[in-house]
């Protein structure tokens, strides 16, 4: 870990609500002492938000921190951008298959970050997904400085169910300038009881990584 984090003076000692930061600003924030190791990312606009999350993982890796991105999206966007080849075992194989934990973690093709791809196993009924996923996330949090759980454009109530069992920072990845979508997403999170949220916008002028 690194003790000196760029731009750390931009943040108050006390956590602010609804921080609006660039990709590198969020990377700096998550690299600060006291930041939670697990981060739940919602991308209400879809793949452009998931792409920004990939950039975030690479930016965190540039800080010298160990980071893994878990692809929980339906589109598989992070897996396509980060995996060195298609069809690698991933989170679906952990939750619904018999794949060993270590076989689902892969190197990002462009950085020192790691990726747990979407995976190949088909969902099965009567499987305790939340319990298994919680165990996976706790194991990853014990191994990595930062665990990014990218959900893409998904049902926020389903994410809220998981967050009952996992203590995580919440980041809304919304690189476009859609204020209505941002306000609606923040409002829905407020309704679900999550008011302490970071909004991640476009890459700033100082951002160094690209997908």
Coordinates of C-alpha atoms in Angstrom, one line a residue:
X1 CA 0.0 0.0 0.0
X2 CA 1.0 3.6 -0.5
X3 CA 0.8 6.1 2.3
X4 CA 0.9 9.2 0.1
X5 CA -2.2 9.4 -2.1
X6 CA -2.3 12.1 -4.9
X7 CA -4.9 14.8 -4.3
X8 CA -5.8 13.4 -0.9
X9 CA -6.1 17.0 0.3
X10 CA -9.2 17.3 -1.9
X11 CA -11.2 15.4 0.6
X12 CA -12.4 16.4 4.1
X13 CA -11.5 14.2 7.1
X14 CA -15.2 13.5 7.5
X15 CA -17.0 11.6 4.7
X16 CA -19.1 13.9 2.5
X17 CA -22.4 12.8 1.0
X18 CA -22.8 12.5 -2.8
X19 CA -19.2 13.3 -3.8
X20 CA -18.9 13.9 -7.5
X21 CA -15.5 12.9 -8.7
X22 CA -13.6 11.9 -11.9
X23 CA -12.3 8.4 -12.4
X24 CA -8.9 9.3 -10.9
X25 CA -10.6 11.2 -8.1
X26 CA -12.5 8.1 -7.1
X27 CA -9.3 6.1 -7.4
X28 CA -7.6 8.6 -5.0
X29 CA -10.6 8.4 -2.7
X30 CA -10.6 4.6 -2.5
X31 CA -6.9 4.6 -1.9
X32 CA -7.2 6.7 1.2
X33 CA -6.9 5.2 4.7
X34 CA -10.3 4.3 6.1
X35 CA -11.9 3.5 2.7
X36 CA -13.8 0.3 2.6
X37 CA -12.1 -2.5 0.7
X38 CA -15.3 -3.5 -1.1
X39 CA -16.9 -1.2 -3.6
X40 CA -20.3 -1.7 -5.2
X41 CA -20.6 0.1 -8.5
X42 CA -23.9 0.8 -10.3
X43 CA -23.8 1.9 -13.9
X44 CA -27.4 3.1 -14.7
X45 CA -26.4 4.1 -18.3
X46 CA -25.0 0.7 -19.1
X47 CA -21.7 -0.2 -20.7
X48 CA -20.2 3.4 -20.7
X49 CA -20.4 3.3 -17.0
X50 CA -18.9 -0.2 -16.8
X51 CA -16.1 1.0 -19.1
X52 CA -15.4 3.8 -16.6
X53 CA -15.2 1.2 -13.9
X54 CA -12.5 -0.7 -15.9
X55 CA -10.6 2.6 -16.1
X56 CA -11.0 3.0 -12.3
X57 CA -9.5 -0.5 -11.7
X58 CA -6.5 0.4 -13.8
X59 CA -6.1 3.8 -12.1
X60 CA -6.1 2.1 -8.7
X61 CA -3.5 -0.4 -9.9
X62 CA -1.4 2.6 -11.0
X63 CA -1.4 3.7 -7.4
X64 CA 0.4 0.5 -6.5
X65 CA -2.6 -1.1 -4.8
X66 CA -3.9 -4.6 -5.5
X67 CA -7.3 -4.5 -7.1
X68 CA -9.7 -7.0 -8.6
X69 CA -12.9 -6.2 -10.6
X70 CA -15.8 -8.7 -10.3
X71 CA -18.0 -8.6 -13.4
X72 CA -21.6 -8.9 -12.2
X73 CA -23.0 -7.2 -15.3
X74 CA -25.5 -8.8 -17.7
X75 CA -23.6 -7.5 -20.7
X76 CA -20.1 -8.7 -19.8
X77 CA -18.6 -5.4 -20.7
X78 CA -15.7 -5.5 -18.1
X79 CA -14.9 -9.1 -19.1
X80 CA -14.5 -8.1 -22.8
X81 CA -12.3 -5.1 -22.0
X82 CA -10.0 -6.8 -19.4
X83 CA -9.8 -10.5 -20.2
X84 CA -6.9 -11.7 -22.3
X85 CA -9.2 -14.2 -24.1
X86 CA -13.0 -14.8 -24.2
X87 CA -14.8 -17.5 -22.3
X88 CA -12.6 -17.6 -19.2
X89 CA -14.1 -19.0 -16.0
X90 CA -15.5 -16.4 -13.7
X91 CA -18.1 -15.4 -11.1
X92 CA -20.9 -17.5 -12.6
X93 CA -18.7 -20.6 -12.3
X94 CA -18.1 -19.9 -8.7
X95 CA -21.7 -19.3 -7.9
X96 CA -23.3 -22.0 -10.0
X97 CA -20.6 -24.4 -11.0
X98 CA -17.7 -26.5 -9.6
X99 CA -14.8 -24.3 -10.6
X100 CA -12.1 -23.7 -8.0
X101 CA -11.7 -20.2 -6.7
X102 CA -8.2 -19.6 -8.0
X103 CA -9.3 -20.6 -11.5
X104 CA -11.6 -17.6 -11.8
X105 CA -9.1 -14.8 -11.1
X106 CA -7.3 -13.5 -14.2
X107 CA -4.8 -10.8 -15.1
X108 CA -6.1 -7.6 -16.9
X109 CA -4.6 -7.4 -20.3
X110 CA -3.5 -3.8 -19.9
X111 CA -2.6 -3.3 -16.2
X112 CA -1.7 -5.0 -13.0
X113 CA -5.4 -5.2 -12.0
X114 CA -7.1 -8.5 -11.9
X115 CA -10.5 -9.5 -13.2
X116 CA -13.1 -12.1 -12.2
X117 CA -15.0 -12.3 -15.5
X118 CA -18.7 -12.9 -16.0
X119 CA -18.1 -16.7 -16.4
X120 CA -19.9 -19.4 -18.3
X121 CA -22.0 -21.5 -15.9
X122 CA -25.8 -21.3 -16.2
X123 CA -27.8 -20.2 -13.2
X124 CA -29.4 -23.0 -11.2
X125 CA -32.4 -22.9 -9.0
X126 CA -32.2 -23.6 -5.3
X127 CA -28.7 -22.3 -5.0
X128 CA -27.9 -19.9 -2.2
X129 CA -26.4 -17.2 -4.4
X130 CA -26.2 -14.4 -1.7
X131 CA -24.5 -16.7 0.8
X132 CA -21.9 -17.9 -1.8
X133 CA -21.3 -14.4 -3.2
X134 CA -20.8 -13.1 0.3
X135 CA -18.2 -15.7 1.0
X136 CA -16.4 -14.9 -2.3
X137 CA -16.3 -11.2 -1.6
X138 CA -15.0 -11.7 1.9
X139 CA -12.2 -13.9 0.6
X140 CA -11.3 -11.4 -2.1
X141 CA -11.3 -8.5 0.5
X142 CA -8.9 -10.5 2.6
X143 CA -6.6 -10.8 -0.5
X144 CA -6.8 -7.4 -2.3
X145 CA -6.6 -3.8 -1.2
X146 CA -9.7 -3.0 -3.2
X147 CA -12.5 -5.2 -4.6
X148 CA -14.7 -3.6 -7.3
X149 CA -18.1 -5.2 -7.8
X150 CA -19.5 -3.9 -11.0
X151 CA -23.2 -4.5 -11.5
X152 CA -23.8 -2.5 -14.6
X153 CA -27.4 -1.3 -15.3
X154 CA -29.2 -3.5 -12.8
X155 CA -32.0 -3.7 -10.3
X156 CA -30.9 -1.6 -7.3
X157 CA -33.1 -3.5 -4.9
X158 CA -31.2 -6.6 -5.7
X159 CA -27.9 -4.8 -5.0
X160 CA -29.3 -3.5 -1.7
X161 CA -30.1 -7.1 -0.7
X162 CA -26.4 -8.0 -1.1
X163 CA -25.3 -4.9 0.8
X164 CA -27.1 -6.1 3.9
X165 CA -24.4 -8.7 4.1
X166 CA -21.4 -6.8 2.7
X167 CA -20.1 -3.5 4.0
X168 CA -19.2 -1.6 0.9
X169 CA -18.7 1.9 -0.5
X170 CA -21.3 2.7 -3.1
X171 CA -20.3 4.4 -6.4
X172 CA -22.6 5.4 -9.2
X173 CA -20.6 5.3 -12.5
X174 CA -22.2 7.8 -14.8
X175 CA -19.7 9.3 -17.2
X176 CA -22.3 11.1 -19.3
X177 CA -23.9 14.4 -18.3
X178 CA -27.4 12.9 -17.8
X179 CA -28.5 14.8 -14.7
X180 CA -32.0 13.3 -14.7
X181 CA -30.6 9.8 -14.6
X182 CA -28.1 10.7 -11.9
X183 CA -30.8 12.3 -9.8
X184 CA -33.1 9.4 -10.2
X185 CA -30.4 6.9 -9.3
X186 CA -29.3 8.9 -6.2
X187 CA -33.0 9.3 -5.2
X188 CA -33.6 5.5 -5.5
X189 CA -30.5 4.8 -3.4
X190 CA -31.7 7.3 -0.8
X191 CA -35.1 5.5 -0.7
X192 CA -33.3 2.2 -0.1
X193 CA -31.4 3.8 2.8
X194 CA -28.1 4.5 1.1
X195 CA -27.4 8.2 1.2
X196 CA -23.6 8.1 1.4
X197 CA -22.8 7.7 -2.3
X198 CA -20.0 8.7 -4.6
X199 CA -20.8 9.7 -8.2
X200 CA -18.1 8.9 -10.8
X201 CA -18.2 11.1 -13.9
X202 CA -16.0 11.4 -16.9
X203 CA -12.2 10.9 -16.9
X204 CA -10.6 14.1 -15.9
X205 CA -7.8 15.9 -17.7
X206 CA -5.3 14.2 -15.4
X207 CA -6.6 10.6 -16.0
X208 CA -4.0 8.4 -17.3
X209 CA -5.7 5.1 -18.2
X210 CA -8.1 4.1 -21.0
X211 CA -10.2 1.0 -21.7

